Coordinates of C-alpha atoms (C1' of nucleotides) in Angstrom, one line a residue:
Chain A
M102 CA -1.9 24.1 -2.1
S103 CA -3.2 24.1 -6.0
Q104 CA -1.5 21.1 -6.9
K105 CA -2.6 18.8 -9.9
P106 CA -3.9 15.1 -7.9
E107 CA -1.3 13.3 -9.9
D108 CA 1.5 15.8 -8.4
L109 CA 0.2 15.2 -5.4
F110 CA 0.6 12.1 -5.1
K111 CA 3.8 12.0 -6.6
N112 CA 5.2 14.3 -4.0
V113 CA 3.2 12.2 -1.4
I114 CA 5.5 8.7 -2.3
S115 CA 8.6 11.0 -2.9
H116 CA 8.4 12.6 0.5
S117 CA 7.7 9.4 2.0
K118 CA 10.6 8.0 0.9
E119 CA 13.0 11.2 1.5
Y120 CA 12.3 11.4 4.6
G121 CA 12.0 8.0 5.8
F122 CA 8.4 7.3 6.2
I123 CA 8.2 4.1 3.9
F124 CA 10.7 2.8 1.4
P125 CA 9.9 -0.2 -0.8
S126 CA 10.7 -3.2 0.2
S127 CA 14.1 -4.8 -0.7
E128 CA 14.9 -1.1 -2.3
I129 CA 19.0 -2.4 -2.9
Y130 CA 17.6 -5.6 -4.9
D131 CA 14.8 -3.6 -7.0
G132 CA 12.2 -4.1 -4.3
L133 CA 9.2 -6.6 -4.6
S134 CA 6.3 -5.5 -6.3
A135 CA 3.4 -4.1 -4.0
V136 CA 5.8 -4.3 -0.8
Y137 CA 6.4 -1.6 1.4
D138 CA 8.7 -1.3 4.4
Y139 CA 8.1 1.5 7.2
G140 CA 10.7 3.6 7.8
Q141 CA 11.8 5.0 11.2
L142 CA 8.9 7.8 10.9
G143 CA 6.8 5.8 9.3
A144 CA 7.2 2.9 12.1
E145 CA 6.4 5.8 14.3
L146 CA 3.3 7.6 12.8
K147 CA 1.8 3.4 12.3
K148 CA 2.3 3.2 16.0
N149 CA 0.2 6.0 16.7
I150 CA -3.4 5.7 14.3
R151 CA -2.8 1.9 15.4
D152 CA -3.1 3.0 19.1
Y153 CA -5.8 5.5 18.6
W154 CA -7.7 2.9 17.0
W155 CA -6.9 0.5 19.7
K156 CA -7.4 2.7 22.6
S157 CA -11.3 4.2 21.2
M158 CA -12.3 0.6 20.5
V159 CA -10.8 -1.5 23.7
Q160 CA -9.9 1.4 26.3
L161 CA -13.2 3.2 25.7
H162 CA -15.6 0.6 25.6
E163 CA -16.0 -2.0 28.8
N164 CA -17.8 -4.1 26.7
I165 CA -15.1 -4.3 23.9
V166 CA -12.0 -6.6 24.8
G167 CA -8.6 -7.0 22.5
I168 CA -7.2 -10.4 21.2
D169 CA -4.3 -10.8 18.4
A170 CA -4.8 -14.9 16.7
S171 CA -2.0 -15.9 14.6
I172 CA -1.6 -15.2 10.8
F173 CA -1.1 -19.4 10.7
M174 CA -4.4 -21.1 11.3
H175 CA -6.3 -24.4 10.9
P176 CA -7.0 -25.2 7.3
T177 CA -10.4 -26.0 7.6
T178 CA -10.5 -22.6 9.0
W179 CA -11.0 -21.3 5.6
K180 CA -12.9 -23.8 4.1
A181 CA -15.6 -22.1 6.7
S182 CA -15.2 -19.2 5.8
G183 CA -15.3 -19.8 1.6
H184 CA -12.0 -18.5 1.5
V185 CA -11.1 -21.7 -0.5
D186 CA -13.6 -22.3 -2.9
A187 CA -14.1 -18.3 -3.5
F188 CA -10.8 -18.7 -4.7
N189 CA -9.2 -21.1 -6.1
D190 CA -9.8 -20.3 -9.7
P191 CA -8.4 -21.0 -12.6
L192 CA -8.6 -18.5 -15.0
I193 CA -7.6 -17.5 -18.7
D194 CA -7.4 -14.5 -20.5
N195 CA -8.2 -13.8 -24.0
K196 CA -5.3 -12.1 -25.6
D197 CA -7.7 -9.7 -28.8
S198 CA -10.2 -8.8 -26.5
K199 CA -8.4 -8.1 -23.7
K200 CA -11.2 -10.0 -21.3
R201 CA -10.2 -13.0 -19.0
Y202 CA -12.6 -16.0 -18.6
R203 CA -12.8 -18.7 -15.7
A204 CA -11.4 -21.7 -17.8
D205 CA -13.8 -23.8 -15.7
V206 CA -16.5 -21.6 -16.6
L207 CA -15.5 -21.9 -20.3
I208 CA -15.5 -25.3 -20.1
E209 CA -18.6 -26.0 -18.6
E210 CA -20.7 -23.3 -20.9
H211 CA -19.4 -25.5 -23.9
V212 CA -21.0 -29.2 -22.0
S213 CA -24.3 -26.9 -21.4
K214 CA -24.4 -25.6 -25.5
I215 CA -24.0 -29.9 -26.4
E216 CA -26.8 -30.3 -23.7
D217 CA -28.9 -28.3 -25.6
K218 CA -28.0 -29.3 -29.0
I219 CA -29.5 -33.3 -26.9
N220 CA -32.7 -30.8 -25.7
K221 CA -33.3 -30.0 -28.9
E222 CA -32.9 -33.1 -31.5
V223 CA -35.3 -34.7 -27.7
E224 CA -37.8 -31.9 -29.0
K225 CA -37.8 -32.3 -32.5
A226 CA -38.2 -36.2 -32.4
A227 CA -40.9 -34.9 -29.8
K228 CA -43.0 -33.7 -32.1
R229 CA -42.3 -36.4 -35.1
F230 CA -43.7 -39.5 -32.9
E231 CA -46.7 -40.3 -31.4
N232 CA -46.0 -41.9 -27.7
F233 CA -42.7 -40.6 -27.6
D234 CA -40.6 -42.0 -24.2
A235 CA -38.1 -39.9 -23.6
V236 CA -35.3 -41.5 -21.7
M237 CA -35.7 -44.1 -24.6
F238 CA -34.9 -41.7 -27.2
R239 CA -31.8 -40.2 -25.6
R240 CA -30.4 -43.7 -25.0
T241 CA -31.0 -45.5 -28.2
N242 CA -30.3 -42.5 -30.4
A243 CA -27.3 -42.3 -32.3
R244 CA -26.7 -38.1 -32.6
V245 CA -28.1 -37.9 -29.0
K246 CA -25.9 -40.9 -28.3
E247 CA -22.6 -39.1 -29.6
Y248 CA -23.3 -35.8 -28.4
D249 CA -23.3 -37.4 -24.5
E250 CA -20.2 -39.6 -25.2
K251 CA -18.3 -35.8 -26.5
I252 CA -20.0 -34.6 -23.0
Q253 CA -18.4 -37.9 -20.8
S254 CA -14.8 -37.5 -22.4
I255 CA -15.2 -33.7 -22.0
T256 CA -16.2 -33.8 -18.4
T257 CA -13.7 -37.1 -17.4
R258 CA -10.9 -35.1 -18.5
F259 CA -12.0 -32.0 -17.3
K260 CA -12.4 -33.5 -13.6
K261 CA -9.1 -35.4 -13.8
A262 CA -7.4 -32.3 -15.2
L263 CA -8.7 -30.0 -12.4
N264 CA -7.6 -32.6 -9.8
D265 CA -4.3 -32.8 -11.1
N266 CA -4.1 -29.2 -10.8
N267 CA -2.6 -29.9 -14.6
L268 CA -3.6 -25.9 -15.7
E269 CA -1.4 -26.7 -19.0
E270 CA -4.2 -29.6 -19.8
I271 CA -6.8 -27.1 -19.1
K272 CA -5.9 -25.1 -21.5
Q273 CA -5.6 -28.2 -23.9
I274 CA -9.0 -28.8 -23.2
I275 CA -9.9 -25.2 -24.5
V276 CA -8.1 -25.8 -27.7
D277 CA -9.4 -28.6 -28.9
L278 CA -12.9 -28.2 -27.9
E279 CA -12.2 -25.4 -30.1
I280 CA -13.8 -22.8 -27.5
V281 CA -13.9 -18.9 -28.7
C282 CA -14.1 -15.5 -26.7
P283 CA -18.2 -14.6 -27.0
I284 CA -17.0 -10.9 -27.4
S285 CA -13.4 -11.6 -30.1
G286 CA -14.7 -14.7 -31.6
S287 CA -11.3 -15.6 -31.5
R288 CA -9.5 -18.5 -30.4
N289 CA -6.4 -16.4 -29.4
W290 CA -6.1 -17.1 -25.5
T291 CA -3.6 -16.6 -23.0
D292 CA -2.0 -20.1 -20.6
V293 CA -4.0 -21.0 -18.2
R294 CA -3.4 -19.4 -14.3
Q295 CA -4.3 -20.2 -11.5
F296 CA -5.1 -16.8 -9.1
N297 CA -5.2 -18.4 -5.9
L298 CA -5.7 -15.1 -3.7
M299 CA -4.4 -17.0 -0.1
F300 CA -1.0 -17.1 0.2
S301 CA 0.2 -21.0 1.2
T302 CA 3.5 -22.2 2.7
S303 CA 3.2 -26.1 4.4
M304 CA 3.8 -26.6 8.2
G305 CA 5.6 -29.8 9.5
S306 CA 8.8 -32.0 7.8
V307 CA 9.4 -32.0 4.4
S308 CA 9.6 -35.7 4.3
E309 CA 6.2 -36.5 6.1
E310 CA 2.6 -35.7 4.7
A311 CA 3.2 -31.3 5.1
N312 CA 0.2 -29.7 5.8
T313 CA -0.9 -26.7 3.4
I314 CA -1.6 -23.9 5.7
Y315 CA -2.3 -20.5 4.6
L316 CA -1.8 -16.6 5.1
R317 CA -5.0 -15.6 6.7
P318 CA -6.5 -13.3 4.0
E319 CA -7.8 -11.4 6.5
T320 CA -8.1 -11.5 10.2
A321 CA -11.9 -11.8 11.4
Q322 CA -12.0 -15.7 11.3
G323 CA -9.3 -15.4 14.1
I324 CA -11.8 -13.7 15.9
F325 CA -15.2 -15.8 15.2
V326 CA -13.1 -18.9 16.5
N327 CA -11.6 -17.7 19.6
Y328 CA -15.8 -16.0 20.2
L329 CA -16.2 -19.3 22.8
N330 CA -12.6 -19.0 24.5
V331 CA -13.4 -15.1 24.6
Q332 CA -16.8 -14.7 25.8
K333 CA -16.8 -17.4 28.5
T334 CA -13.6 -16.1 29.7
G335 CA -13.8 -12.7 29.8
R336 CA -17.9 -13.0 31.1
M337 CA -18.7 -11.1 28.1
K338 CA -22.6 -9.9 28.1
I339 CA -24.4 -9.6 24.3
P340 CA -24.0 -7.0 22.8
F341 CA -20.0 -7.2 22.8
G342 CA -16.7 -6.7 20.8
I343 CA -13.5 -8.1 20.3
A344 CA -11.4 -6.2 18.3
Q345 CA -8.1 -7.0 17.2
T346 CA -5.2 -5.1 15.2
G347 CA -2.7 -7.8 12.6
K348 CA -1.2 -8.9 9.3
A349 CA -3.1 -10.3 6.8
F350 CA -1.7 -11.3 3.0
R351 CA -3.8 -10.9 -0.4
N352 CA -2.4 -12.4 -3.2
E353 CA -3.7 -9.5 -5.6
I354 CA -3.7 -9.9 -9.2
V355 CA -2.7 -6.2 -9.7
A356 CA -1.3 -4.7 -7.2
R357 CA -1.3 -1.1 -7.6
Q358 CA -1.2 3.2 -6.5
F359 CA 1.8 3.3 -3.6
I360 CA 0.0 1.6 0.0
F361 CA -3.1 1.2 -1.1
R362 CA -3.2 -2.0 -2.2
M363 CA -0.6 -3.9 -0.8
R364 CA 0.4 -7.8 -0.4
E365 CA 1.2 -7.6 2.6
F366 CA -0.9 -5.5 4.8
E367 CA -2.7 -4.8 8.5
Q368 CA -6.0 -4.5 9.6
M369 CA -7.7 -3.3 12.5
E370 CA -10.9 -5.4 13.3
M371 CA -13.9 -5.4 16.0
Q372 CA -16.7 -7.7 15.4
F373 CA -19.7 -6.9 17.3
F374 CA -21.8 -10.2 18.5
V375 CA -25.5 -8.8 19.4
K376 CA -28.7 -10.2 19.7
P377 CA -31.0 -11.2 16.5
G378 CA -32.9 -8.9 15.0
T379 CA -30.9 -6.0 16.6
E380 CA -28.1 -6.0 13.9
M381 CA -29.3 -3.0 12.0
E382 CA -29.6 -0.9 14.6
W383 CA -26.1 -1.7 15.3
Y384 CA -24.9 -1.8 11.8
E385 CA -26.6 2.0 12.0
Y386 CA -24.3 2.9 15.6
W387 CA -21.4 1.6 14.1
K388 CA -21.2 3.1 11.0
K389 CA -22.4 6.8 12.8
A390 CA -19.3 5.7 15.1
R391 CA -16.9 5.3 13.1
L392 CA -17.2 8.2 10.8
N393 CA -17.1 10.3 13.8
W394 CA -14.1 9.0 14.7
H395 CA -12.2 9.7 11.5
L396 CA -13.7 12.7 11.5
S397 CA -11.8 13.0 14.9
L398 CA -8.8 13.3 13.2
G399 CA -9.4 16.9 11.6
L400 CA -8.4 16.1 8.2
G401 CA -12.3 17.8 7.1
K402 CA -15.3 16.3 6.7
E403 CA -15.6 16.7 2.6
K404 CA -13.0 13.8 2.5
Y405 CA -15.1 11.6 3.7
R406 CA -18.0 9.9 2.5
F407 CA -20.6 6.7 2.7
H408 CA -20.7 4.1 -0.5
D409 CA -23.3 1.6 0.5
H410 CA -22.9 -1.8 -1.3
L411 CA -25.6 -2.9 -3.3
K412 CA -24.5 -6.2 -4.3
L413 CA -23.9 -7.8 -0.7
A414 CA -21.0 -10.4 0.1
H415 CA -22.4 -14.3 0.4
Y416 CA -22.0 -13.7 4.9
A417 CA -23.7 -9.9 5.0
N418 CA -27.2 -8.6 4.9
A419 CA -25.9 -4.6 4.8
A420 CA -22.6 -3.3 3.6
C421 CA -21.2 0.5 3.3
D422 CA -17.5 1.5 3.2
I423 CA -16.3 4.8 4.5
E424 CA -14.4 5.9 1.3
H425 CA -11.9 8.8 2.1
D426 CA -10.7 11.2 -1.0
F427 CA -7.5 9.9 -1.5
P428 CA -4.9 12.1 -4.5
F429 CA -6.2 9.5 -6.7
G430 CA -9.5 9.3 -6.0
F431 CA -12.8 8.3 -3.1
K432 CA -11.3 5.4 -2.5
E433 CA -12.5 2.7 0.2
L434 CA -10.4 2.7 3.5
E435 CA -13.1 1.3 5.8
G436 CA -15.7 -1.3 6.0
I437 CA -18.7 -1.6 7.8
H438 CA -20.2 -4.9 7.5
S439 CA -23.8 -6.7 9.5
R440 CA -22.1 -10.4 8.5
T441 CA -25.6 -12.2 10.5
D442 CA -25.0 -15.5 12.2
F443 CA -22.8 -16.7 9.2
D444 CA -19.8 -17.1 10.5
L445 CA -20.0 -18.5 13.3
K446 CA -22.6 -20.5 11.8
Q447 CA -20.2 -22.1 9.4
H448 CA -17.6 -22.4 12.2
E449 CA -20.3 -24.7 14.3
T450 CA -20.9 -27.2 10.8
F451 CA -17.3 -27.7 10.5
S452 CA -15.6 -28.0 13.5
G453 CA -19.2 -29.5 15.2
K454 CA -18.8 -27.3 18.0
K455 CA -22.1 -24.9 19.0
L456 CA -20.5 -21.3 18.8
Q457 CA -24.0 -20.0 20.8
Y458 CA -24.7 -17.4 23.4
F459 CA -27.5 -17.7 26.1
D460 CA -29.2 -14.9 27.4
P461 CA -30.3 -14.8 30.0
E462 CA -32.7 -13.0 29.7
L463 CA -34.6 -14.9 27.1
N464 CA -33.6 -17.4 28.5
Q465 CA -32.6 -19.3 25.4
N466 CA -29.6 -20.2 23.7
Y467 CA -28.7 -18.9 19.7
V468 CA -25.8 -17.6 17.7
P469 CA -24.9 -14.2 18.1
Y470 CA -25.3 -12.0 14.9
V471 CA -22.2 -9.8 13.9
V472 CA -21.8 -6.4 12.7
E473 CA -18.3 -6.0 11.7
T474 CA -15.9 -3.2 11.2
S475 CA -12.7 -3.3 9.6
V476 CA -10.1 -0.6 8.5
G477 CA -6.6 -0.6 6.8
L478 CA -4.3 0.1 9.0
D479 CA -1.9 1.3 5.9
R480 CA -5.0 2.6 3.7
L481 CA -5.2 5.4 7.1
F482 CA -1.9 6.1 6.6
L483 CA -2.1 7.4 3.2
S484 CA -5.3 8.8 4.1
I485 CA -3.5 10.9 6.5
L486 CA 0.1 11.3 5.5
S487 CA -1.9 12.5 1.7
S488 CA -4.2 15.3 3.4
S489 CA -0.8 16.4 5.5
L490 CA 0.8 17.4 2.8
K491 CA 0.9 20.7 1.9
E492 CA 3.0 23.1 0.0
E493 CA 2.0 26.6 2.0
Q494 CA 2.7 30.1 0.4
L495 CA 4.4 32.4 3.0
E496 CA 4.3 35.7 3.0
G497 CA 7.2 37.6 1.2
G498 CA 6.9 34.7 -1.8
D499 CA 8.4 31.8 0.2
T500 CA 6.9 28.4 0.5
R501 CA 7.6 25.5 3.3
T502 CA 6.7 22.1 2.6
L503 CA 3.9 21.5 5.6
L504 CA 2.8 17.9 6.9
S505 CA 0.4 19.2 8.8
L506 CA -0.3 15.6 10.8
P507 CA -3.0 15.1 13.8
P508 CA -1.0 16.6 16.2
A509 CA -1.3 13.4 18.4
L510 CA -0.3 10.8 15.8
A511 CA 2.9 13.1 14.8
P512 CA 5.8 10.8 14.8
Y513 CA 7.4 13.4 17.2
K514 CA 5.8 15.7 19.1
A515 CA 8.2 18.5 19.3
A516 CA 11.8 19.5 18.3
I517 CA 13.9 21.1 21.2
F518 CA 16.4 23.8 19.6
P519 CA 19.5 25.2 21.3
L520 CA 19.5 29.0 19.6
V521 CA 23.1 28.7 19.1
K522 CA 25.4 26.1 19.5
K523 CA 27.4 27.3 22.7
D524 CA 26.9 29.3 25.7
G525 CA 25.6 27.1 27.3
L526 CA 22.5 26.6 25.5
P527 CA 22.3 23.0 24.1
E528 CA 22.4 21.7 28.1
F529 CA 20.1 23.1 29.1
A530 CA 18.3 22.3 25.9
E531 CA 18.9 18.3 26.8
R532 CA 17.8 19.5 30.6
I533 CA 14.8 19.8 28.9
M534 CA 14.6 17.3 26.5
T535 CA 15.3 14.7 29.3
T536 CA 12.7 15.6 31.1
L537 CA 9.9 15.0 28.5
K538 CA 10.9 12.2 26.7
F539 CA 9.7 9.2 29.2
D540 CA 6.3 11.3 28.0
H541 CA 6.6 11.9 24.2
Q542 CA 8.7 11.3 21.4
M543 CA 11.2 14.1 21.4
A544 CA 13.6 15.7 18.4
Y545 CA 16.6 17.3 19.0
D546 CA 18.5 19.8 16.7
E547 CA 21.3 22.4 16.8
K548 CA 22.3 21.6 13.7
D549 CA 22.3 25.1 11.1
T550 CA 20.2 28.1 11.5
V551 CA 17.2 28.1 14.0
G552 CA 14.6 29.0 10.6
K553 CA 16.0 25.8 9.0
R554 CA 15.6 23.4 12.0
Y555 CA 12.2 24.8 12.3
R556 CA 10.9 23.8 8.4
R557 CA 12.7 20.7 8.5
Q558 CA 10.3 19.8 11.4
D559 CA 7.5 21.2 9.5
A560 CA 8.2 19.0 7.0
I561 CA 7.7 15.8 9.6
G562 CA 5.0 17.3 10.5
T563 CA 6.5 17.8 14.6
P564 CA 3.8 19.7 15.9
F565 CA 5.9 22.2 18.2
C566 CA 9.5 23.9 18.1
I567 CA 11.1 24.6 21.2
T568 CA 13.5 26.8 21.2
V569 CA 15.8 27.7 24.2
D570 CA 17.7 31.1 23.9
H571 CA 19.9 33.1 26.3
Q572 CA 17.1 34.7 28.2
S573 CA 16.1 30.8 29.0
L574 CA 19.3 31.0 31.2
E575 CA 18.1 33.9 33.2
D576 CA 14.3 33.7 33.5
Q577 CA 13.5 29.9 32.6
T578 CA 11.1 30.1 29.7
V579 CA 11.7 29.2 26.4
T580 CA 9.6 29.7 23.0
V581 CA 7.7 27.0 21.4
R582 CA 6.6 27.7 18.5
N583 CA 2.8 26.7 16.6
R584 CA 4.0 24.4 13.6
D585 CA 0.9 25.2 11.1
T586 CA 0.7 29.2 12.6
M587 CA 3.9 29.6 12.7
V588 CA 3.2 32.1 16.1
Q589 CA 5.5 31.6 18.9
E590 CA 4.8 32.1 22.9
R591 CA 7.2 32.2 25.5
L592 CA 6.7 29.6 28.8
P593 CA 8.4 29.0 31.5
V594 CA 10.0 25.4 31.2
D595 CA 7.9 23.7 34.3
A596 CA 5.1 24.6 32.3
L597 CA 6.1 22.7 29.4
A598 CA 5.1 18.9 30.4
N599 CA 1.2 20.2 30.3
F600 CA 1.1 22.2 27.6
L601 CA 2.3 19.3 25.6
N602 CA 0.1 16.9 27.3
E603 CA -3.3 18.9 26.4
R604 CA -1.7 19.4 22.7
V605 CA -0.1 16.5 21.5
S606 CA -1.4 13.6 24.0
L607 CA -3.6 10.6 22.4
K608 CA -6.1 11.2 26.1
S609 CA -6.3 15.0 23.9
L610 CA -8.0 13.4 20.9
L611 CA -9.2 10.9 22.7
L612 CA -11.5 13.3 24.5
T613 CA -13.1 14.8 21.0
L614 CA -14.6 11.2 20.4
Chain B
rG870 C1' -2.7 -10.1 -16.9
rC871 C1' -2.2 -6.4 -21.9
rG872 C1' -1.5 -1.4 -23.0
rA873 C1' 1.7 2.9 -23.0
rA874 C1' 5.5 6.1 -20.3
rA875 C1' 9.5 5.9 -16.9
rG876 C1' 14.1 4.2 -14.5
rU877 C1' 20.5 8.6 -14.2
rA878 C1' 24.0 10.9 -6.7
rG879 C1' 19.6 10.6 -0.3
rC880 C1' 15.6 14.1 -3.4
rU881 C1' 14.5 17.1 -7.8
rC882 C1' 16.4 17.2 -12.6
rA883 C1' 20.9 17.7 -16.8
rA884 C1' 23.7 15.2 -20.6
rU885 C1' 24.3 17.7 -29.0
rU886 C1' 23.8 13.0 -34.8
rG887 C1' 26.3 7.7 -29.8
rG888 C1' 32.5 10.4 -28.2
rU889 C1' 36.2 12.1 -20.5
rA890 C1' 28.1 11.4 -15.9
rG891 C1' 26.5 16.6 -14.3
rA892 C1' 23.8 21.3 -11.4
rG893 C1' 20.8 22.0 -7.8
rC894 C1' 18.6 21.3 -2.8
rU895 C1' 20.0 17.3 1.5
rC896 C1' 23.8 15.1 3.9
rC897 C1' 29.3 15.7 6.6
rA898 C1' 33.3 18.8 8.7
rG899 C1' 34.7 23.3 10.0
rC900 C1' 33.7 29.4 10.2
rC901 C1' 30.4 33.1 10.6
rU902 C1' 26.0 34.3 13.6
rU903 C1' 21.7 33.5 14.7
rC904 C1' 14.1 33.3 16.0
rC905 C1' 12.3 31.0 10.4
rA906 C1' 14.9 27.4 4.7
rA907 C1' 18.9 29.1 0.4
rG908 C1' 26.3 33.3 4.1
rC909 C1' 32.1 31.4 3.6
rU910 C1' 35.2 26.9 3.1
rG911 C1' 36.5 22.0 2.2
rG912 C1' 34.5 17.6 2.2
rA913 C1' 31.2 12.4 1.1
rG914 C1' 27.9 10.6 -2.2
rG915 C1' 27.4 6.3 -9.5
rU916 C1' 29.3 -0.3 -12.4
rU917 C1' 23.0 5.5 -15.6
rG918 C1' 18.2 -0.9 -12.2
rC919 C1' 19.6 -5.8 -13.8
rG920 C1' 21.7 -9.1 -17.7
rG921 C1' 22.7 -9.3 -22.7
rG922 C1' 23.6 -7.6 -27.6
rU923 C1' 25.4 -4.2 -31.3
rU924 C1' 30.0 -0.5 -32.1
rC925 C1' 36.6 1.0 -31.7
rG926 C1' 33.2 3.2 -27.9
rA927 C1' 26.4 3.0 -25.1
rG928 C1' 23.5 7.1 -20.2
rA929 C1' 21.8 7.3 -25.1
rC930 C1' 20.3 1.8 -30.1
rC931 C1' 18.4 -3.5 -29.8
rC932 C1' 16.4 -7.5 -26.4
rG933 C1' 15.1 -9.7 -22.1
rU934 C1' 14.4 -8.9 -16.9
rC935 C1' 13.0 -6.2 -12.5
rU936 C1' 10.8 -1.9 -9.9
rU937 C1' 7.0 2.1 -10.5
rU938 C1' 3.1 5.4 -12.8
rC939 C1' -1.4 5.8 -16.1
rG940 C1' -5.6 3.6 -18.3
rC941 C1' -8.3 -1.2 -19.0
rU942 C1' -9.5 -5.9 -15.6
rC943 C1' -9.7 -7.9 -11.3
rC944 C1' -11.1 -6.9 -6.3
rA945 C1' -15.7 -12.6 -1.5

RNA sequence: GCGAAAGUAGCUCAAUUGGUAGAGCUCCAGCCUUCCAAGCUGGAGGUUGCGGGUUCGAGACCCGUCUUUCGCUCCA
């Protein structure tokens, strides 16, 4: 149990690989940076987590409905959301100070320094002459004119380079202007690189004028553009929510830490539309509700904490993260943001369509405010996996590898073993399997000693092992062994269905909310 | 992106100054047996991440490249 965090993280990664939870993407070709595939057990666990979230959001709330929007969206969507402008920066690094700068900012700062010089000239002249005409001075003074021309030529050149997307030219401008790094004072620059967080591809035939299409960097916009469709056709009354799960893509500069930050990842989001002025109440409501949801997984209260954002994004008037204690420290798991009416208003402006709600109580129209809950499915997966993986010391000096997953989320809900591979025990076991497999994902194993089989199921988190022995043939009972306590009890075969339903069904977990 | 470390069987790791790639676990077939892994017999699995170079000879040395981990940086 007392493993070093680095070791635990290493174990999580190799355990994931060894048992088929997570593989590096296209591994036979050396993998692809920060892209991972879910294996046979990982896919089950991930699906169960997603189902639990979906049911707790959509099925348990009459005023929340789910949609499934496309990954491709109209390019204007990303202009309206601010993603195009916010993430199209040419960046350059100084090799000596290791600091990264926006190339356009460096050039603009250089230009403003020249402007300062002009202003100084003007100030100096103003002191010297009476009846000073600043406009005339600017137009006629040789030194000022020289500065002005310099600014003109720089900005013309810079604008052209930006328009042509000519990164080499931008670097050349920085070199020509002899711009130095404010920290190291050196001119030892890397090449200029364009970092656009959004992946792009083209839509339409190649020969024609193809449109640049972005892979969505967040799923939220799919909800906002469908706000009116859902509200009208679903006859939704404020407050109401729209939920969605799906893939999003970000071309991260640095993507690290296994599946914590991937370039392709899955979000589970719910946008809750409320009356303006009530958003803070709902913000607090969802903070509590979402933390409660995480606590229901039983990984431990001490594993979670809130982190309030001091610096708010351009669209938010309140924001916080639910952080989880990962093997590499507390990191963001879920974000809860009060997004105001920013998104819907932006889409109104860019689309020219009204995205409003007629409130019958107030007898007036308004753009609803939005409270968002947004959790990373892959991060949730990692939080559950890493918190569940344990090396347990047993009496007698033995150790066992235990994956104490929340039972309702485990890939296999129960495993069935014939104690021996003869005397009709396998046939008996398979009959039980057949009756239970319609309700639960079941495993079957008849290889090796039964103790070994228990350990194998412990390592993949199967909550219960059902063993058929010779007594089973006589009185139709089996033993059921608990993963966490290793305690066995004998149950009639007929009681198994209820036994499992009460302990491993999603319903059993939903009831704890 | 910069810096550091690493990459050998499914997993964890060996391999003397450069000299025939190995072990344990896993896996497969069978035997024995049976309620908490590690009994017996046999077997499978490797162009040592990839590509070059030096050498009579490279897992080891050099260069490049890919991937991973850590630190810095970034993360609307």
